[in-house]
XYZ file of C-alpha atoms in Angstrom:
293
model
C 0.000 0.000 0.000
C 1.345 3.385 -1.015
C 0.715 5.894 1.783
C 2.784 8.714 0.304
C 1.071 12.081 0.569
C -0.636 14.307 3.097
C -3.314 13.128 5.525
C -5.223 15.426 7.882
C -5.927 13.738 11.232
C -9.511 14.945 11.341
C -11.118 16.242 14.542
C -14.415 14.759 15.684
C -17.236 17.328 15.315
C -19.234 17.440 18.523
C -22.364 19.498 19.112
C -23.145 21.441 22.316
C -24.287 18.227 23.995
C -20.905 16.676 23.069
C -22.542 14.201 20.699
C -21.083 13.537 17.234
C -22.641 15.754 14.575
C -22.563 13.642 11.408
C -24.082 16.413 9.269
C -21.166 18.697 10.135
C -18.753 15.810 9.594
C -20.094 15.335 6.073
C -19.796 19.056 5.336
C -16.177 19.111 6.524
C -15.215 16.008 4.543
C -16.844 17.383 1.389
C -14.663 20.504 1.673
C -11.530 18.471 2.358
C -12.333 16.287 -0.656
C -11.484 19.300 -2.859
C -7.907 19.333 -1.550
C -5.305 16.899 -2.969
C -4.993 14.820 0.197
C -3.946 11.194 -0.089
C -6.649 10.368 2.412
C -7.762 10.882 5.996
C -6.658 9.718 9.400
C -9.773 9.110 11.467
C -9.497 8.622 15.232
C -5.959 9.863 15.506
C -4.984 12.015 18.492
C -6.921 15.006 17.115
C -10.044 12.851 16.962
C -10.300 12.717 20.789
C -10.617 8.925 20.544
C -9.593 8.503 24.188
C -12.916 10.063 25.177
C -15.095 8.034 22.827
C -16.955 4.754 23.150
C -15.793 1.887 20.879
C -19.054 1.970 18.883
C -18.668 5.718 18.310
C -15.132 5.231 17.045
C -16.168 2.573 14.557
C -19.209 4.475 13.315
C -17.130 7.606 12.744
C -14.748 5.668 10.483
C -17.694 4.133 8.662
C -19.180 7.576 8.005
C -15.920 9.115 6.772
C -15.503 6.169 4.385
C -19.037 6.881 3.140
C -18.355 10.608 2.650
C -14.899 10.298 1.047
C -14.166 9.329 -2.576
C -13.048 5.733 -3.073
C -9.552 6.796 -4.074
C -8.921 8.493 -0.716
C -7.242 6.168 1.774
C -8.854 5.891 5.194
C -6.387 5.235 8.006
C -8.257 4.447 11.210
C -6.847 4.862 14.678
C -7.306 1.511 16.410
C -5.226 2.006 19.538
C -6.526 0.592 22.819
C -4.629 -0.174 26.000
C -4.897 -3.958 25.762
C -3.605 -6.083 22.903
C -6.839 -8.052 22.543
C -8.847 -4.827 22.622
C -6.638 -3.356 19.907
C -7.004 -6.466 17.734
C -10.773 -6.309 18.091
C -10.858 -2.604 17.290
C -8.572 -3.017 14.268
C -10.762 -5.788 12.872
C -13.887 -3.666 13.334
C -12.248 -0.678 11.638
C -11.322 -2.862 8.683
C -14.879 -4.231 8.496
C -16.315 -0.722 7.989
C -13.895 0.251 5.240
C -10.599 1.332 6.761
C -7.711 0.716 4.345
C -5.151 0.648 7.136
C -5.008 1.074 10.906
C -2.840 3.392 12.968
C -1.817 1.977 16.335
C -0.376 4.177 19.063
C 1.646 2.673 21.888
C -0.164 1.398 24.987
C 0.861 3.701 27.812
C -1.049 3.296 31.085
C 1.485 0.880 32.586
C 4.519 2.747 31.308
C 7.104 0.848 33.303
C 5.868 -2.397 31.749
C 6.143 -1.138 28.195
C 9.569 -2.609 27.569
C 10.934 -3.196 24.092
C 9.856 -6.818 24.319
C 6.314 -5.905 25.420
C 5.874 -3.362 22.639
C 7.177 -5.741 19.965
C 4.879 -8.516 21.149
C 1.897 -6.131 21.176
C 2.425 -4.953 17.613
C 3.228 -8.411 16.254
C 0.015 -9.842 17.704
C -2.026 -6.957 16.291
C -0.418 -7.208 12.854
C -0.836 -10.987 12.768
C -4.573 -10.666 13.374
C -5.387 -7.537 11.386
C -6.922 -7.923 7.900
C -5.467 -4.583 6.737
C -1.955 -3.129 6.995
C -0.755 -1.669 10.298
C 1.030 1.657 10.763
C 3.024 2.207 13.952
C 2.316 5.439 15.817
C 4.793 7.072 18.171
C 3.294 10.098 19.959
C 5.342 10.635 23.139
C 3.744 14.018 23.937
C 0.479 12.172 24.626
C 1.612 8.721 25.746
C 4.914 9.462 27.452
C 6.414 6.628 25.400
C 8.737 7.238 22.480
C 8.618 4.031 20.429
C 12.265 2.891 20.450
C 14.146 2.882 17.176
C 15.235 -0.746 17.595
C 11.607 -1.802 18.044
C 10.567 0.074 14.899
C 13.373 -1.480 12.859
C 12.511 -4.981 14.090
C 8.787 -4.512 13.440
C 9.435 -3.103 9.965
C 10.266 -6.645 8.878
C 6.728 -7.846 9.621
C 4.847 -8.274 6.313
C 1.718 -6.538 7.633
C 3.447 -3.542 9.242
C 3.959 -1.016 6.463
C 5.002 2.198 8.110
C 5.391 4.644 10.957
C 3.784 7.919 11.909
C 6.352 9.691 14.068
C 5.085 12.664 16.063
C 8.107 12.886 18.336
C 9.915 15.388 16.144
C 13.374 13.870 16.666
C 14.625 14.350 13.133
C 17.806 12.358 13.800
C 15.722 9.355 14.831
C 13.404 9.775 11.842
C 16.367 9.837 9.487
C 17.933 6.808 11.120
C 14.706 4.787 10.919
C 14.360 5.623 7.225
C 17.987 4.630 6.639
C 17.656 1.313 8.505
C 14.340 0.077 7.126
C 13.461 -1.374 3.747
C 12.923 1.453 1.290
C 9.840 1.137 -0.851
C 7.994 -1.087 1.621
C 8.312 0.506 5.049
C 7.165 4.114 4.788
C 7.593 6.940 7.286
C 5.096 9.767 7.738
C 5.998 12.962 9.579
C 3.561 13.458 12.436
C 3.544 17.245 12.277
C 3.727 20.027 9.707
C 6.485 21.711 11.709
C 9.075 19.128 10.624
C 7.466 17.992 7.378
C 10.104 19.433 5.024
C 12.998 18.066 7.076
C 11.368 14.618 7.172
C 10.683 14.618 3.427
C 14.289 15.604 2.781
C 15.437 12.531 4.714
C 13.140 10.179 2.820
C 9.749 10.355 4.539
C 6.883 9.797 2.093
C 4.426 12.325 3.503
C 2.805 13.558 6.652
C -0.138 13.298 9.011
C -0.466 16.940 9.959
C -3.016 18.611 12.242
C -2.443 21.867 10.377
C -3.741 20.254 7.174
C -7.259 20.411 8.632
C -7.030 24.201 8.319
C -4.306 24.966 5.748
C -4.615 21.816 3.690
C -3.635 23.340 0.375
C -0.541 24.940 1.870
C 0.628 21.696 3.507
C 0.048 19.786 0.260
C 1.916 22.505 -1.638
C 4.905 22.095 0.661
C 5.046 18.384 -0.135
C 4.658 19.100 -3.855
C 7.412 21.742 -3.847
C 9.764 19.236 -2.249
C 8.811 16.587 -4.790
C 9.475 19.014 -7.668
C 12.873 19.999 -6.280
C 11.800 23.571 -5.512
C 13.692 23.523 -2.247
C 14.041 27.257 -1.603
C 10.301 27.763 -2.040
C 9.628 24.696 0.089
C 11.842 25.974 2.906
C 10.207 29.394 2.783
C 6.742 27.840 3.033
C 7.886 25.528 5.829
C 9.046 28.550 7.816
C 5.652 30.209 7.337
C 3.802 27.143 8.612
C 5.748 26.585 11.841
C 3.939 29.179 13.983
C 0.394 28.290 12.872
C 1.230 24.618 13.323
C 2.419 25.271 16.863
C -0.820 27.158 17.555
C -2.976 24.104 16.781
C -0.715 21.574 18.494
C 1.488 22.297 21.519
C 0.257 25.845 22.135
C -3.542 25.519 22.114
C -4.179 21.857 21.339
C -7.383 20.463 19.870
C -9.459 23.423 21.060
C -7.070 25.676 19.141
C -7.370 23.508 16.042
C -11.159 23.634 16.172
C -11.062 27.411 16.661
C -8.829 27.814 13.603
C -11.107 25.563 11.549
C -14.029 27.897 12.230
C -12.022 30.793 10.775
C -11.660 28.949 7.481
C -15.249 27.845 6.992
C -15.049 24.402 8.588
C -17.025 23.222 11.573
C -14.825 22.884 14.633
C -17.306 22.796 17.456
C -16.577 22.081 21.104
C -14.120 19.591 22.497
C -15.385 16.677 24.587
C -15.039 16.904 28.368
C -12.744 17.092 30.205
C -10.958 19.137 27.515
C -11.798 22.817 27.982
C -12.606 25.458 25.358
C -10.157 28.285 24.780
C -10.347 31.488 26.789
C -10.836 34.742 24.897
C -7.167 35.725 24.978
C -6.292 32.310 23.529
C -8.917 32.683 20.792
C -7.454 36.090 19.960
C -3.992 34.539 19.742
C -5.194 31.885 17.255
C -6.938 34.538 15.144
C -3.828 36.715 15.107
C -1.591 33.842 14.013
C -3.882 32.648 11.200
C -4.990 36.053 9.945
C -2.227 36.298 7.290
C -3.597 33.117 5.641
C -7.179 34.339 5.291
């Protein structure tokens, strides 16, 4: 499976009662369909999957598959804390149309997540999953940075096809790309802030929160790199760093949803216990994104 390209990790649109608004979801997906994305990541970290029931998670993937063109890949977040839970979730995601599953590291019992435990977890999931598996390292959320040796070992599994790395350690990203089988194991940058650097080292694309808002710009960055327009690509990368920070580390999912509203998408509220932004934070998001309007 070729996963090269840009994927927005789409937020879940909740209404005021914190229920999923599928009408707004359809409207958002229809707008994103006009952008040259490779596909969508559904139930990634920006999807607030940790606060959702299993049935909600599966139905959301089913609906995005319904609303997206057939040629768009659907990568479904299937991470659960237990291995058996993750296997069950991955199989359900595949049954409703997911082309691949994205599996973040289990993290509640951090001290028990040794290299051996993580390898066993992913091997069992990949052995039982009917669609390809993508590893997901997101240490800012899990507190676990998937070790390089584990990634390299797992890259040899025939049903593990890639890695989404949100850690931002560009040395590690480059080393993983160098040590894994080119053409089969594919690395996706987990943020727009280090997309150009990752592409320059051999990454095939990115799963970028910023693409939910500035999708055309993030896709353009990838295209400029592909065409060898490196000065233009670097200039655009520089322009995207601050807005990317605003919708990730600085203001989180609430910031992303606020920015989406500025650009004609439905953001809506976050699900409790995540809090909405305060007015000064909203003003900060508006100030940062104003040059792109």
